[in-house]
Amino acid sequence: MSLEDEAILRHKAAQFIFQLGAELNCPVYIVGKACDIGAASLFLSWKVTEDPKFPLPRLKNFVRAFVKIAAKKTETPPEDSKEFGKWKDTLLIHEHSLLEGICFDLELDNPYERLLSLKEELSGA
């Protein structure tokens, strides 16, 4: 997948969350929470996958990207600031909540592998 295609998919995923929230008359703060949880999900998924081609960024770099996108800021707060700490804590708290939700079972099936095997089965039929 090209970087351009990946960017398009990411944009579509974010738009989906916002559009679904709007359709359901969901308060903005709840949509924002969904985005926070989405960021934590990406962080956790990246940690679990451990792909050597795409190493997980250091936590501080992930938080910087999180702040840049979520808060629509060009400059991120210094690492030793309260604001940076709040964003970092938000990410880690949601990561922990996700882990609790899946009972810390990190042996999750990759849905893409199942889809690829189904595609192969259907192609051979």
mmCIF file of C-alpha atoms in Angstrom, residues 18-96:
data_model
loop_
_atom_site.group_PDB
_atom_site.id
_atom_site.type_symbol
_atom_site.label_atom_id
_atom_site.label_comp_id
_atom_site.label_asym_id
_atom_site.label_seq_id
_atom_site.Cartn_x
_atom_site.Cartn_y
_atom_site.Cartn_z
ATOM 1 C CA PHE A 18 -17.003 12.078 12.978
ATOM 2 C CA GLN A 19 -19.853 11.335 10.557
ATOM 3 C CA LEU A 20 -21.224 8.557 12.733
ATOM 4 C CA GLY A 21 -21.142 10.872 15.725
ATOM 5 C CA ALA A 22 -22.963 13.563 13.770
ATOM 6 C CA GLU A 23 -25.589 11.091 12.510
ATOM 7 C CA LEU A 24 -26.274 9.977 16.077
ATOM 8 C CA ASN A 25 -26.260 13.553 17.421
ATOM 9 C CA CYS A 26 -23.354 12.523 19.574
ATOM 10 C CA PRO A 27 -21.765 15.258 21.696
ATOM 11 C CA VAL A 28 -18.388 16.445 20.443
ATOM 12 C CA TYR A 29 -16.628 15.414 23.652
ATOM 13 C CA ILE A 30 -17.696 11.793 23.069
ATOM 14 C CA VAL A 31 -16.441 11.899 19.483
ATOM 15 C CA GLY A 32 -13.187 13.289 20.844
ATOM 16 C CA LYS A 33 -12.995 10.394 23.297
ATOM 17 C CA ALA A 34 -13.464 7.964 20.399
ATOM 18 C CA CYS A 35 -10.514 9.584 18.657
ATOM 19 C CA ASP A 36 -8.432 9.280 21.840
ATOM 20 C CA ILE A 37 -9.355 5.606 22.116
ATOM 21 C CA GLY A 38 -8.570 5.181 18.429
ATOM 22 C CA ALA A 39 -5.099 6.622 18.973
ATOM 23 C CA ALA A 40 -4.555 4.292 21.933
ATOM 24 C CA SER A 41 -5.751 1.384 19.813
ATOM 25 C CA LEU A 42 -3.229 2.260 17.105
ATOM 26 C CA PHE A 43 -0.470 2.530 19.712
ATOM 27 C CA LEU A 44 -1.353 -0.831 21.271
ATOM 28 C CA SER A 45 -1.778 -2.549 17.918
ATOM 29 C CA TRP A 46 1.594 -1.279 16.785
ATOM 30 C CA LYS A 47 3.230 -2.537 19.977
ATOM 31 C CA VAL A 48 1.686 -5.978 19.617
ATOM 32 C CA THR A 49 2.471 -6.362 15.926
ATOM 33 C CA GLU A 50 6.226 -5.717 16.260
ATOM 34 C CA ASP A 51 6.866 -5.311 12.529
ATOM 35 C CA PRO A 52 10.611 -4.765 11.940
ATOM 36 C CA LYS A 53 9.829 -2.817 8.752
ATOM 37 C CA PHE A 54 7.798 -0.327 10.761
ATOM 38 C CA PRO A 55 9.282 0.001 14.255
ATOM 39 C CA LEU A 56 7.092 1.553 16.926
ATOM 40 C CA PRO A 57 7.974 5.214 17.483
ATOM 41 C CA ARG A 58 9.170 6.160 20.929
ATOM 42 C CA LEU A 59 6.290 7.075 23.228
ATOM 43 C CA LYS A 60 7.234 10.767 23.232
ATOM 44 C CA ASN A 61 7.165 10.854 19.416
ATOM 45 C CA PHE A 62 3.810 9.078 19.341
ATOM 46 C CA VAL A 63 2.434 11.599 21.858
ATOM 47 C CA ARG A 64 3.759 14.480 19.748
ATOM 48 C CA ALA A 65 1.918 13.136 16.690
ATOM 49 C CA PHE A 66 -1.189 12.533 18.822
ATOM 50 C CA VAL A 67 -1.164 16.148 20.068
ATOM 51 C CA LYS A 68 -0.506 17.507 16.586
ATOM 52 C CA ILE A 69 -3.507 15.702 15.111
ATOM 53 C CA ALA A 70 -5.956 15.736 18.043
ATOM 54 C CA ALA A 71 -5.335 19.326 19.128
ATOM 55 C CA LYS A 72 -4.613 20.585 15.599
ATOM 56 C CA LYS A 73 -1.347 22.151 16.735
ATOM 57 C CA THR A 74 1.747 22.727 14.670
ATOM 58 C CA GLU A 75 3.947 23.023 17.750
ATOM 59 C CA THR A 76 3.698 20.408 20.466
ATOM 60 C CA PRO A 77 4.195 21.293 24.114
ATOM 61 C CA PRO A 78 7.567 20.523 25.736
ATOM 62 C CA GLU A 79 7.897 17.009 27.149
ATOM 63 C CA ASP A 80 8.245 18.306 30.697
ATOM 64 C CA SER A 81 5.054 20.420 30.516
ATOM 65 C CA LYS A 82 1.760 19.565 32.197
ATOM 66 C CA GLU A 83 -0.019 19.666 28.831
ATOM 67 C CA PHE A 84 2.316 17.071 27.300
ATOM 68 C CA GLY A 85 1.875 14.943 30.424
ATOM 69 C CA LYS A 86 -1.920 15.126 30.117
ATOM 70 C CA TRP A 87 -1.824 13.939 26.494
ATOM 71 C CA LYS A 88 0.603 11.156 27.389
ATOM 72 C CA ASP A 89 -1.572 10.078 30.324
ATOM 73 C CA THR A 90 -4.683 10.124 28.116
ATOM 74 C CA LEU A 91 -3.006 7.807 25.632
ATOM 75 C CA LEU A 92 -1.725 5.416 28.306
ATOM 76 C CA ILE A 93 -4.991 5.352 30.263
ATOM 77 C CA HIS A 94 -6.927 4.418 27.127
ATOM 78 C CA GLU A 95 -4.297 1.838 26.233
ATOM 79 C CA HIS A 96 -4.768 0.259 29.654
#
